[in-house]
Coordinates of C-alpha atoms in Angstrom, one line a residue:
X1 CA 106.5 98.6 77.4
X2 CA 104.4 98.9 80.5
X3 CA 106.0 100.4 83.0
X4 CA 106.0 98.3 86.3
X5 CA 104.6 99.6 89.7
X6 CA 106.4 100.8 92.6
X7 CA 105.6 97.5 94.6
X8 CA 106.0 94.5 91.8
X9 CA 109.4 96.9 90.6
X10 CA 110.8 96.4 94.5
X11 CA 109.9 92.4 94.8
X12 CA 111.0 91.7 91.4
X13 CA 114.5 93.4 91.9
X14 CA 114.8 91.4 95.6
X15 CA 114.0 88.0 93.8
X16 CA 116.3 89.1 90.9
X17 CA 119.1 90.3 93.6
X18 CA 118.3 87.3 95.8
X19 CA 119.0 84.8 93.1
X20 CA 122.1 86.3 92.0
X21 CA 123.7 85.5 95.1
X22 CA 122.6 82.2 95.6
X23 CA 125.1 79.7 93.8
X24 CA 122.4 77.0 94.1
X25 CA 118.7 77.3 93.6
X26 CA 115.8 78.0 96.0
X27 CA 114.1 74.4 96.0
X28 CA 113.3 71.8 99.2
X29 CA 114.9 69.3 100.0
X30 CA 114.1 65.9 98.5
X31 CA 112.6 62.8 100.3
X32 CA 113.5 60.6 97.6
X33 CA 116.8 62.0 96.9
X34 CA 117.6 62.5 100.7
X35 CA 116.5 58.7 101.2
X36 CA 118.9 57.8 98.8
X37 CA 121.7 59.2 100.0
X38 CA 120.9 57.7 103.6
X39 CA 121.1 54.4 101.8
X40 CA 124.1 54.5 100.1
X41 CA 126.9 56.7 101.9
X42 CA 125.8 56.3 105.7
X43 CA 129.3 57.2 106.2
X44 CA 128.5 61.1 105.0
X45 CA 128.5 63.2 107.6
X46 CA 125.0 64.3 108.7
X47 CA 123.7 60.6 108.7
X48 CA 121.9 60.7 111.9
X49 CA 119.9 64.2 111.5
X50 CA 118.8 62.6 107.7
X51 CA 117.0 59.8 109.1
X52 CA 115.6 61.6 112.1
X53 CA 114.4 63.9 108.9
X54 CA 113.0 60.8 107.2
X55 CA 111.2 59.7 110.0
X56 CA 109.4 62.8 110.4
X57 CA 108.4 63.5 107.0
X58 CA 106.2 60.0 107.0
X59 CA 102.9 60.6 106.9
X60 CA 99.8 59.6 109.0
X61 CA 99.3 56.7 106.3
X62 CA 103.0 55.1 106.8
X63 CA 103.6 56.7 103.2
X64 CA 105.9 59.2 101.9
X65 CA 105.7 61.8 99.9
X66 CA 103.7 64.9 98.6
X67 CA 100.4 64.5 96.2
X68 CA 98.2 61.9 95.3
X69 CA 98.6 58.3 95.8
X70 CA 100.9 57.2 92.9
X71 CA 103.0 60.1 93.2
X72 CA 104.1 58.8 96.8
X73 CA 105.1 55.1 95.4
X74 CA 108.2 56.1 94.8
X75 CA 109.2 58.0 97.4
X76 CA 107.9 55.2 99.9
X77 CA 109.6 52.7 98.1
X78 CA 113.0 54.9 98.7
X79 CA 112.7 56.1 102.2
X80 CA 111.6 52.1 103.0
X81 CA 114.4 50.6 101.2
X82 CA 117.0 53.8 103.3
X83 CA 115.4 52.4 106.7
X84 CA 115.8 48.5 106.2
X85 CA 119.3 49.4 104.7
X86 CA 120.4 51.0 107.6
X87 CA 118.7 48.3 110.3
X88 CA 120.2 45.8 107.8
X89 CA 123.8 47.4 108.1
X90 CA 123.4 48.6 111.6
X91 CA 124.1 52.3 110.9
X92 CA 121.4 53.7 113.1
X93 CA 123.6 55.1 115.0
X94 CA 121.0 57.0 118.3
X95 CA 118.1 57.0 116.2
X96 CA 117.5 53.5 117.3
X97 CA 116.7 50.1 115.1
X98 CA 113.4 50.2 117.1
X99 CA 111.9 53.1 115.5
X100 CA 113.2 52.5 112.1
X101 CA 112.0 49.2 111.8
X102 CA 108.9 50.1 112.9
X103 CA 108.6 53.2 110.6
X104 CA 109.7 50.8 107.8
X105 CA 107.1 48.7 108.6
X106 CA 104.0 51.2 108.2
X107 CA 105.8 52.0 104.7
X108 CA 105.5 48.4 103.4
X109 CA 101.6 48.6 104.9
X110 CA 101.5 51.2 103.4
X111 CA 102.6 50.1 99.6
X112 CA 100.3 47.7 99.6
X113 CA 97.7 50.0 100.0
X114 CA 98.4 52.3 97.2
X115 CA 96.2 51.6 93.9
X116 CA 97.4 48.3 92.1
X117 CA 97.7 49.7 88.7
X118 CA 98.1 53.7 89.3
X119 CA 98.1 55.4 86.9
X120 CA 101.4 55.8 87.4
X121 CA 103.2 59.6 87.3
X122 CA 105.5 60.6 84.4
X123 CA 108.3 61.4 85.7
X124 CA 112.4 60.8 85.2
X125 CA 113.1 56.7 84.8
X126 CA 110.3 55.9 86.9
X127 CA 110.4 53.0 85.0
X128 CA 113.4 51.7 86.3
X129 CA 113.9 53.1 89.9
X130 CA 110.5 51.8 90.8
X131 CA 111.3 48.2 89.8
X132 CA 114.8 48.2 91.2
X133 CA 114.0 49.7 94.9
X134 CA 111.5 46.8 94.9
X135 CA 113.6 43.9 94.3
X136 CA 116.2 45.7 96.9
X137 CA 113.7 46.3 99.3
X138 CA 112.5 42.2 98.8
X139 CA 116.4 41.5 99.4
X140 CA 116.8 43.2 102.5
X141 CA 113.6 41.3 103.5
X142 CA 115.4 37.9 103.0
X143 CA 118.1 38.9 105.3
X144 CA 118.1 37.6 108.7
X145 CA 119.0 40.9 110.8
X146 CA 115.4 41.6 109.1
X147 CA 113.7 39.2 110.3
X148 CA 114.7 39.1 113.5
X149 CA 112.8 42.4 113.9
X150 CA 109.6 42.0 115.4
X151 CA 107.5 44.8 113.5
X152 CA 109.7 43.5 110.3
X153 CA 109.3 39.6 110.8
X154 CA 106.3 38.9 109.5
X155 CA 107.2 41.3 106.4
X156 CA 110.0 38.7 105.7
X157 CA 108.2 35.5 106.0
X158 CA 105.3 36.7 104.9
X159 CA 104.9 37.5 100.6
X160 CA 107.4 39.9 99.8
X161 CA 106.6 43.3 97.8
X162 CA 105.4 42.9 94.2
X163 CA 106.2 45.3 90.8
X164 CA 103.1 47.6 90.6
X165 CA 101.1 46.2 87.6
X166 CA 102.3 48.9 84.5
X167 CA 105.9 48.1 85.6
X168 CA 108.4 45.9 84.1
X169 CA 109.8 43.9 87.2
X170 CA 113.2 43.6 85.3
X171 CA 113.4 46.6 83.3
X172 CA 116.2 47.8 85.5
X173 CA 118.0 45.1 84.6
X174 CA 117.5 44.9 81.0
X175 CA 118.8 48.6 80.4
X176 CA 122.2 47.6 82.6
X177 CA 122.8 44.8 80.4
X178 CA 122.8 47.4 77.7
X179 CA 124.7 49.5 79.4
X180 CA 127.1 47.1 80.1
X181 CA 128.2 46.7 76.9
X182 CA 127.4 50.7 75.5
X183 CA 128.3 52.3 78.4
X184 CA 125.6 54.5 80.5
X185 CA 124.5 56.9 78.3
X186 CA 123.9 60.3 78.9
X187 CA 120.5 60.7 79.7
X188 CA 120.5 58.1 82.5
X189 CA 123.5 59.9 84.4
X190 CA 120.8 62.1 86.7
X191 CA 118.7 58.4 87.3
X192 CA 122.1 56.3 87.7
X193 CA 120.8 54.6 91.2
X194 CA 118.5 52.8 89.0
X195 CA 121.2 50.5 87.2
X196 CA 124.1 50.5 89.6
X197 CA 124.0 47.3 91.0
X198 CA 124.5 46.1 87.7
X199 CA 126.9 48.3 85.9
X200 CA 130.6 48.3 86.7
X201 CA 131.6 52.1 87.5
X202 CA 133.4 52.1 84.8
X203 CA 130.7 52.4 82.6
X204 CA 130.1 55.8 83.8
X205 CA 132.8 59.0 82.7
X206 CA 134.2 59.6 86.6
X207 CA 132.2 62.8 87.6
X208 CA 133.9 66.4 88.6
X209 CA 131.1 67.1 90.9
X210 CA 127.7 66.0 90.7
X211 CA 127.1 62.8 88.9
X212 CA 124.4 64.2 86.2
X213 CA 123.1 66.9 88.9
X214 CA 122.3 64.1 90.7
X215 CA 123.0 63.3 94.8
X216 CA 121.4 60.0 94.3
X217 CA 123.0 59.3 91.4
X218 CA 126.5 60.8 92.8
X219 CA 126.0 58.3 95.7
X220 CA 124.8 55.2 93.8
X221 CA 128.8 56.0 92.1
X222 CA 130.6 56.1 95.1
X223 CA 129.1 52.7 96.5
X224 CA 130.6 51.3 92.7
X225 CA 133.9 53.6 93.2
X226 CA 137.0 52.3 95.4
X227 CA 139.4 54.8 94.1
X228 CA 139.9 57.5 96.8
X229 CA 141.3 59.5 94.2
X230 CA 138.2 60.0 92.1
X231 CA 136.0 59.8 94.7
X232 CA 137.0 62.5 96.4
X233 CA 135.4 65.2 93.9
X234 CA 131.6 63.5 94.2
X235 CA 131.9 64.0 98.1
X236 CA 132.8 67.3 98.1
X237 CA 130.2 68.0 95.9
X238 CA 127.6 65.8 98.0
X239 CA 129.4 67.6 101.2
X240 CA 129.0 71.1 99.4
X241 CA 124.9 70.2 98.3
X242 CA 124.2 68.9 101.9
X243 CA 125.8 72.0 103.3
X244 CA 123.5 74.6 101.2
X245 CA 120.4 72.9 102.1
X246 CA 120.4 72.1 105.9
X247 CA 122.0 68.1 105.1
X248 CA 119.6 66.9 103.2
X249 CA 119.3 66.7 99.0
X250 CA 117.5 68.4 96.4
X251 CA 116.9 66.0 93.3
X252 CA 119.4 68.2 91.2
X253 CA 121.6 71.1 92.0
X254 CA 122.7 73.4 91.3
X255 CA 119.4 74.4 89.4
X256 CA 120.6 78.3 88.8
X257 CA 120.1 77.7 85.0
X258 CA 116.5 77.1 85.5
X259 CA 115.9 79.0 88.2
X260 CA 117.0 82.3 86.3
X261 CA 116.0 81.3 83.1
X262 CA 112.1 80.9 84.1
X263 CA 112.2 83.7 86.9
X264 CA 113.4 86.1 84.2
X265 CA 110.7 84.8 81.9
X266 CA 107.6 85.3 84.0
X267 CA 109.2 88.7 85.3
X268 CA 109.3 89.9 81.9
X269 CA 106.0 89.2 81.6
X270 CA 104.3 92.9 82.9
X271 CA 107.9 94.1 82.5
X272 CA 111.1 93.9 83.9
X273 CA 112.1 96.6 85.9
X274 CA 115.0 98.8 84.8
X275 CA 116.9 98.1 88.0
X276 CA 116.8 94.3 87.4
X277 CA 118.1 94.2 83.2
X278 CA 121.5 94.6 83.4
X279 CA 121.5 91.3 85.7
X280 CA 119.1 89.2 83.8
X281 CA 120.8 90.3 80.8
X282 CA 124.4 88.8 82.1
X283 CA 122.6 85.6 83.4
X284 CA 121.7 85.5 79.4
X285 CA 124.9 86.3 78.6
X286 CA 126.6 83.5 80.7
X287 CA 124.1 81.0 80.3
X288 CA 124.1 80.8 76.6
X289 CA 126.0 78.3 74.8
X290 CA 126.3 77.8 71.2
X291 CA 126.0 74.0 71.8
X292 CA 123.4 74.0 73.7
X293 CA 122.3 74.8 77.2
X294 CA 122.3 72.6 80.0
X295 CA 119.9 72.6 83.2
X296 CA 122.3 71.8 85.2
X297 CA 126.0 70.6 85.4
X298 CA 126.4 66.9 84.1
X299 CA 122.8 66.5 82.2
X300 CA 122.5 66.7 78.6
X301 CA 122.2 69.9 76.6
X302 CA 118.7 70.5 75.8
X303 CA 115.9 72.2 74.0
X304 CA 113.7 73.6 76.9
X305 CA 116.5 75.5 78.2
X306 CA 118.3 76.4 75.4
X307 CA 115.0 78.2 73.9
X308 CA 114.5 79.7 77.5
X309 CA 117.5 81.5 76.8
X310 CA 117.2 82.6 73.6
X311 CA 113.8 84.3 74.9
X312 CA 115.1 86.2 77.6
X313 CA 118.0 87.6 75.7
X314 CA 115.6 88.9 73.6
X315 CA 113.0 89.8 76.3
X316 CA 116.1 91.8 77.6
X317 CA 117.2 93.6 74.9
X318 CA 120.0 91.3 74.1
X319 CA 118.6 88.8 71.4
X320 CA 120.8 86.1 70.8
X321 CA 121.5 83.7 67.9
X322 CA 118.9 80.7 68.0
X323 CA 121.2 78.7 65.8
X324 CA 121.7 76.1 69.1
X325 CA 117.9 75.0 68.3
X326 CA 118.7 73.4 65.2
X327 CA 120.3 70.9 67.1
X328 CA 116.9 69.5 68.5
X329 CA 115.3 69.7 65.6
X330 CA 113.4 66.8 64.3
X331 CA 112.1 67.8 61.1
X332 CA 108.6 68.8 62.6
X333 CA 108.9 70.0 65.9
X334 CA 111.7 70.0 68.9
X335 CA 113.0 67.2 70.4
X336 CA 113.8 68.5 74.2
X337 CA 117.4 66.4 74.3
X338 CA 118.7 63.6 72.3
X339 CA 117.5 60.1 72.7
X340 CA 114.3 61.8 74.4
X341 CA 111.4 59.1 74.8
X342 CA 108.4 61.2 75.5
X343 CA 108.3 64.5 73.8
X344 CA 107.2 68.0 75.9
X345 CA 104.6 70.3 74.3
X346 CA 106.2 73.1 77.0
X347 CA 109.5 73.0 75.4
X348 CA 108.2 73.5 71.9
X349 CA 106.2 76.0 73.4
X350 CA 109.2 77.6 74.9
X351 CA 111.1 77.4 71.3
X352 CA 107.6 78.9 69.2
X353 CA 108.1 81.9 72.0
X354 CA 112.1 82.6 71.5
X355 CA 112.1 82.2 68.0
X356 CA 109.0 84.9 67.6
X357 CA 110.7 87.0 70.0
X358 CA 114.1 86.8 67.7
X359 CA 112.1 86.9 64.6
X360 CA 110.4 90.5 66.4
X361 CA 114.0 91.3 66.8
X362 CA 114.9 91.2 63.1
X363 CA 111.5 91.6 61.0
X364 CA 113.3 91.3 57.7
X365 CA 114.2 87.9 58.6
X366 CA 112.3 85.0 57.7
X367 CA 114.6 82.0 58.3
X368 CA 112.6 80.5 61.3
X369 CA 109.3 81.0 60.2
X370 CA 108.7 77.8 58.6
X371 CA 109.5 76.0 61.8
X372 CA 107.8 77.9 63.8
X373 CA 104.6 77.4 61.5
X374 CA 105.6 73.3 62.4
X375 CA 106.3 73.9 66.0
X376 CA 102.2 75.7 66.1
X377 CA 101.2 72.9 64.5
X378 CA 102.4 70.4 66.1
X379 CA 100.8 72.2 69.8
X380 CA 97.7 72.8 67.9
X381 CA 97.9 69.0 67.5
X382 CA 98.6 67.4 70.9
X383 CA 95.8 70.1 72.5
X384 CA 93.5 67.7 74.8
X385 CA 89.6 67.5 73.3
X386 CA 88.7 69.8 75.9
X387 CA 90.8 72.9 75.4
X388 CA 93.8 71.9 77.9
X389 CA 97.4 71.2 77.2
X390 CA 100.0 68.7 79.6
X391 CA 103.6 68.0 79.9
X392 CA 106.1 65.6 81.3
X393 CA 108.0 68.6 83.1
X394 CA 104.4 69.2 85.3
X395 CA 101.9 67.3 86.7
X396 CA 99.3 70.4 86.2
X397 CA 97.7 71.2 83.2
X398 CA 97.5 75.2 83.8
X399 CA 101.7 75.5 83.3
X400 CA 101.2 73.3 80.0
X401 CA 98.3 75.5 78.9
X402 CA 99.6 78.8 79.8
X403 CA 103.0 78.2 77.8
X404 CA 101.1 77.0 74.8
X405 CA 98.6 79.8 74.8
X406 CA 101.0 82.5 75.3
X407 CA 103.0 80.8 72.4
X408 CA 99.8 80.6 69.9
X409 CA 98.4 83.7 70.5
X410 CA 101.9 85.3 69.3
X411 CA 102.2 83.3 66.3
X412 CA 98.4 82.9 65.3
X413 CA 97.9 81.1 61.9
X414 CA 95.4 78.1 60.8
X415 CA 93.9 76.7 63.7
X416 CA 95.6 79.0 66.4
X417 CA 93.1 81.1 67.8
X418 CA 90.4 78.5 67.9
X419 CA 92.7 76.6 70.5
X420 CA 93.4 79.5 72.3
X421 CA 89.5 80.6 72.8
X422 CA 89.1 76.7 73.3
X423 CA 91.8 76.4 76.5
X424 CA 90.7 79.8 77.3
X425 CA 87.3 78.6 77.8
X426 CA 88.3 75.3 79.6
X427 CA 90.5 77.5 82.1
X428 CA 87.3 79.8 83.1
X429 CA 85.2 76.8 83.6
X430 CA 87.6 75.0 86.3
X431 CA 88.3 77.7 88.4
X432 CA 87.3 76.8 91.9
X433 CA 84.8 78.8 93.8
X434 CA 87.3 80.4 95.8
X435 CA 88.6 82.4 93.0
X436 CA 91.5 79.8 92.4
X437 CA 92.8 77.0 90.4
X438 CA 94.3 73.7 90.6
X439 CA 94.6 69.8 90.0
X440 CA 94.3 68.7 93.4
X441 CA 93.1 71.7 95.0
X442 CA 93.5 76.1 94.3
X443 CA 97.2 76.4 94.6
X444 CA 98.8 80.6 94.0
X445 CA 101.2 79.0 91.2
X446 CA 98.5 77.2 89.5
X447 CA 95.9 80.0 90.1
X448 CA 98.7 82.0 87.7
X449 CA 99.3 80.1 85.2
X450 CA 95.1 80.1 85.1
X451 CA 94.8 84.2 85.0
X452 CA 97.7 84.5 82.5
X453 CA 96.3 82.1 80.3
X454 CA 93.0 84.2 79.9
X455 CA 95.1 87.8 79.6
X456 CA 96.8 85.8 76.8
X457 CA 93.2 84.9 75.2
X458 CA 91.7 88.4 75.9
X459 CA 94.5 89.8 74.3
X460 CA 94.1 87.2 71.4
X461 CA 90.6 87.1 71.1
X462 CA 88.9 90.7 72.4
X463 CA 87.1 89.0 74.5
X464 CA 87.6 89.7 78.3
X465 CA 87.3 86.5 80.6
X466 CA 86.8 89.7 83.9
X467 CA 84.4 87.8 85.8
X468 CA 87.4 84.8 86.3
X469 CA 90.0 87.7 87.1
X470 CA 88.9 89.4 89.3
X471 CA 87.9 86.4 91.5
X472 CA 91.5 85.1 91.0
X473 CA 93.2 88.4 92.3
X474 CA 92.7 88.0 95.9
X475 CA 94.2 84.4 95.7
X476 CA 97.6 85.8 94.6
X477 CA 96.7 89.1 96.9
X478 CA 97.3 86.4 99.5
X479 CA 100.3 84.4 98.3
X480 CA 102.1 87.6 97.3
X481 CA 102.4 88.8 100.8
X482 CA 103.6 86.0 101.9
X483 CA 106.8 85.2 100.3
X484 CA 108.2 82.7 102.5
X485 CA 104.5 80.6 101.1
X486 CA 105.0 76.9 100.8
X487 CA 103.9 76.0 97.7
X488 CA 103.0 72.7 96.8
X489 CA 105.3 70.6 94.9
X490 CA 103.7 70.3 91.4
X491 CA 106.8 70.0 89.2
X492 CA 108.5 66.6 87.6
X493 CA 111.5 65.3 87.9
X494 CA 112.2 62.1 89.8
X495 CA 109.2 63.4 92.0
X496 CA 107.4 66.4 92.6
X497 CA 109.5 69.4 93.5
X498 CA 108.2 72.8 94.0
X499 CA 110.7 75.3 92.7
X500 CA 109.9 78.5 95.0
X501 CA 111.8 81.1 93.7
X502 CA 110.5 80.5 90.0
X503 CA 106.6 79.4 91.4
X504 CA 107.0 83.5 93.6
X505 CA 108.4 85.2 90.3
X506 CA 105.1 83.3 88.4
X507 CA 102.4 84.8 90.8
X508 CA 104.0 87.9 91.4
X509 CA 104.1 88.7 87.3
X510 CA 100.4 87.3 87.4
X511 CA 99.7 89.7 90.3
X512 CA 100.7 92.5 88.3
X513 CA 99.4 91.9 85.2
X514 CA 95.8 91.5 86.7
X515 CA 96.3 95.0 88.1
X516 CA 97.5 96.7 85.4
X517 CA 95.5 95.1 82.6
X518 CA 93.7 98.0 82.1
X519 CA 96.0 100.6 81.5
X520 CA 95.9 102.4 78.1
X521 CA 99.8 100.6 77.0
X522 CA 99.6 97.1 76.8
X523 CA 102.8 95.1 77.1
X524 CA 104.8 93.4 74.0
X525 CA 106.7 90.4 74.5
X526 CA 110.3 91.5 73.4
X527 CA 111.5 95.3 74.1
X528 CA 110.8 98.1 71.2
X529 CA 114.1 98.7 70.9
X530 CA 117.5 97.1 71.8
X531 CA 120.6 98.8 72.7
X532 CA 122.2 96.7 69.4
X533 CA 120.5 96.3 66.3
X534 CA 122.0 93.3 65.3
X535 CA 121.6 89.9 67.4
X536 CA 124.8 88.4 68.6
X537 CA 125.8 84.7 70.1
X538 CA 125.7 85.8 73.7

C-alpha cells in the first residue's frame, strides 16, 4: 500500500478525528426543509430567526434555492407556501406581514417564470411534494387575510398557481388514498409532508426521534399528532436538529452513516493513514448490520449503504460478511431499498466494489462472482452513448462515472475496459479550460471525481490521460487549502445538498493521488494483509 504523505496523513486524521465527534453530520442547512418547518410548528422555538433566514436566502430573481432553474421549483414553492402560511396565521411575530408578503410575492413572480415543462430534477417524491405545495399555496391564496395584502391581492384574484406540466396535479392525493387504507409505507416516511393532509397520523408508526430522518416530515406529524405524550419525542429531536445547526434543518440527520461511510471510502483511496484505521475500522464495526444498513435513523435499510460498508471493512482490514446484499438482490443487479422506483447505477457500483474487495479478501472463494459478473453487466449496460454514467443520488455525471469506472476497471470482463477508455475519454474532453470540471460550471468535488476517473483508466488501460491531470491539480491545490470551501450543493435528496465533510475527504484523496501517481508502488484497493484471516459479521 502506498504510503501517504506527511500533509494528506495530518488532514485525513483531522477530518477522521473531526467526524468522530460530531454526533450529526457536517451538511447546511436546508431551505426547503427549514421552510417547512416554519410552516408547520411556528410554535418551535427559533421561529423568528428561521424566517428572517428565509428571507435572506431569496434570490435576486424572487426564487429560492441553489442550481439551475428546475432545481429551485421546489424550494420556491416551499419557502412561498412557509411565508403565506405564516401571514395567513399571523405568526410573524417582528419580522413584519409587510415584508413577508411582499417576499412571497416575488416567489409567485417568480414560479411563473421558471421553464413550463423542466425538465424536472430526480430527486426524493418530487412527484408528490411539488403537486401538494401548489394546491396549498392556491388555498392560502383563497383566504381572505391573503387578499387583503396589497403585494398579495392581485395573486389571489388573479389565476392562481398551476401544476408544472410533467406533474400529476393529484398525485399527492392518489398515493394518501392508498395509504389510507395500507398504511404509509416505509419509503415515504423521510417525504411524509407530501400526504399529510390526507392521511390520519395514525397511519404512520409514532416516531422515537426523527420521523424517517426527516424535520419536514417530523413536523408534517406533529401538525396530525394531538397526543402530548407521543409528541413529545419528535420535538426534542426537532429541538435537538435545530440546536446542532444554528435553528435551521438539514433535509435528514443525523447523516453520520453516510458521512463516514463515503469519507472513509475516498480516504482509502491513496491510503488511509495508520493513525486514522483503528477509528474507521470501529465506524465499520458499529455501522454494520446483518439486516441491512440504514442511512440514517427511521429510513429503510438499503443497498448503497450496506455495500459502502462492506467496502470499507475490507478497505480497513476488517472485511466483513456481505451476506446483507442478498437482500437487495433482484436476480440481475441490486435493488438500492425495497419497493425502489428508479434504480441507481452508483449503488451497484458501490456493491461490484465491496464484493471484489471481499472476494480479494478470500481468493479461494467464488460465491459472489457470478453476481458481480451481473452487477458489470448491467453498468456496462445503462453507460450513456457517450462514455458517461448518472444517478438519482447526484445531479453530476463525474460522481456517477467515477464510481462505475473505478468498479469496472477492478472487475474487467466482456465489455469492461471498452467503457472505461470510453468514459475515460469523455471525462478528458469536458474539462474546462481552467483545468476543472463540472455540470454547471468547474466545481473542486466535481474536478475529483474527473481526475480519479482517469487514474482509474490509466491504471486500466496504460494509457496516461497527463495532459488532463496536471491542469486539474492546481484546482484542488486551491480547494485543499481552504477547508472551510463552500462547495456547491450537487447532491439529491429532496433538493441539492452539498455534504462538506465527504465533498473535502473526495478532493483531498484526489489531491493526493495526483501527486503521488508516480511513485514506483501503486495503491490496491483492499490491504495485503489483514490482521484476521477469516472475514467476520462486524
Amino acid at each position: 500500500m502506498r504510503r501517504a504523505s506527511r500533509v494528506y496523513g495530518s488532514q485525513a486524521v483531522r477530518l477522521v478525528a473531526d467526524i468522530d465527534h460530531d454526533p450529526w453530520g457536517s451538511v447546511r442547512a436546508s431551505l426547503y426543509e427549514t421552510a417547512r418547518v416554519v410552516s408547520l410548528t411556528p410554535w418551535l422555538s427559533g421561529h423568528e430567526p428561521r424566517l428572517a433566514w428565509l428571507l435572506k436566502q431569496q434570490r435576486s430573481d424572487g426564487s429560492w434555492g441553489e442550481g439551475p432553474a428546475p432545481y429551485r421549483l421546489l424550494p420556491t414553492l416551499s419557502a412561498v407556501e412557509a411565508l403565506l402560511s405564516t401571514v395567513r396565521s399571523d405568526t410573524a411575530g417582528g419580522t413584519g406581514r409587510e415584508r413577508l408578503a411582499a417576499a412571497a410575492a416575488a416567489g409567485l413572480a417568480a414560479l411563473r417564470s421558471l421553464p413550463p415543462a423542466g425538465p424536472w430534477p430526480d430527486t426524493a417524491a418530487i412527484e408528490l411534494l411539488v403537486p401538494s405545495l401548489v394546491s396549498q399555496i392556491n388555498e392560502h391564496l383563497d383566504q381572505p387575510t391573503i387578499e387583503s395584502e396589497p403585494q398579495l391581492g392581485p395573486w389571489s384574484r388573479g389565476t392562481h398557481l398551476e401544476v408544472p406540466h410533467g406533474f400529476r396535479e393529484h398525485r399527492h392525493e392518489q398515493i394518501a388514498q392508498l395509504c389510507r387504507s395500507a398504511g404509509v409505507p416505509a419509503k415515504l416516511h423521510h417525504t411524509f409532508e407530501g400526504v399529510f393532509r390526507h392521511v390520519p397520523a395514525s397511519t404512520v408508526p409514532v416516531p422515537e426521534g426523527l420521523l424517517g430522518s426527516s424535520p419536514a416530515a417530523t413536523a408534517a406529524w406533529l401538525a396530525t399528532t394531538q397526543s402530548s405524550a407521543q409528541r413529545e419525542p419528535a420535538i426534542t429531536a426537532l429541538t435537538a436538529v435545530a440546536r446542532r445547526y444554528s435553528g435551521l434543518f438539514p433535509e435528514a440527520a443525523p447523516i453520520t452513516v453516510f458521512e463516514r461511510l463515503w469519507v472513509a471510502a475516498a480516504l482509502a483511496g491513496p491510503g488511509l493513514p495508520p493513525a486514522c484505521r483503528a477509528t474507521v475500522r470501529a465506524w465499520a464495526y458499529d455501522i454494520y448490520d446483518v439486516a441491512g444498513v440504514r442511512g440514517a435513523p427511521g429510513l429503510m435499510p438499503d443497498a448503497d449503504d450496506t455495500a459502502m460498508t462492506v467496502l470499507v471493512a475490507a478497505l480497513a482490514g476488517e472485511p466483513c460478511d456481505p451476506a446483507p446484499l442478498s437482500a437487495f438482490w433482484s436476480g440481475s443487479h441490486f435493488d438500492c431499498y425495497v419497493g425502489e422506483d428508479t434504480g441507481s447505477v452508483t449503488a451497484n457500483a458501490h456493491a461490484l466494489q465491496a464484493l471484489g474487495a471481499y472476494t480479494r479478501s478470500r481468493p479461494a472463494d467464488a460465491t459472489h462472482r457470478l453476481r458481480m459478473d451481473l452487477v458489470r453487466d448491467r453498468l456496462l449496460a445503462q453507460q450513456q452513448p457517450d462514455g458517461p454514467w448518472t444517478d438519482k443520488w447526484h445531479a453530476s455525471p463525474y460522481y456517477a462515472t467515477e464510481r462505475c469506472v473505478t468498479a469496472l476497471a477492478r472487475h474487467v470482463g466482456p465489455g469492461a475496459l471498452d467503457a472505461v477508455r470510453s468514459a475515460a475519454d469523455w471525462v478528458a474532453a469536458s474539462q474546462h479550460d481552467d483545468g476543472a470540471w463540472g455540470v454547471w460550471g468547474g466545481t473542486a468535488e466535481e474536478t475529483a471525481y474527473a481526475v480519479k476517473t482517469l487514474l482509474a483508466a490509466s491504471a486500466a488501460l496504460h494509457h496516461p490521460y497527463e495532459r488532463a491531470l496536471n491542469r486539474a491539480e492546481a484546482v484542488l491545490d486551491t480547494s485543499g487549502r481552504a477547508p472551510a470551501h463552500r462547495h456547491p450543493a450537487l447532491w439529491h435528496d429532496k433538493t441539492l445538498y452539498a455534504p462538506q465533510a465527504m465533498i473535502q475527504a473526495e478532493v483531498m484523496a484526489a489531491l493526493e493521488m495526483l501527486r503521488t501517481r508516480h511513485a514506483a508502488e501503486h495503491p490496491s484497493q483492499a490491504p495485503s494483509a489483514t490482521r484476521r484471516e477469516q472475514p467476520h459479521a462486524c
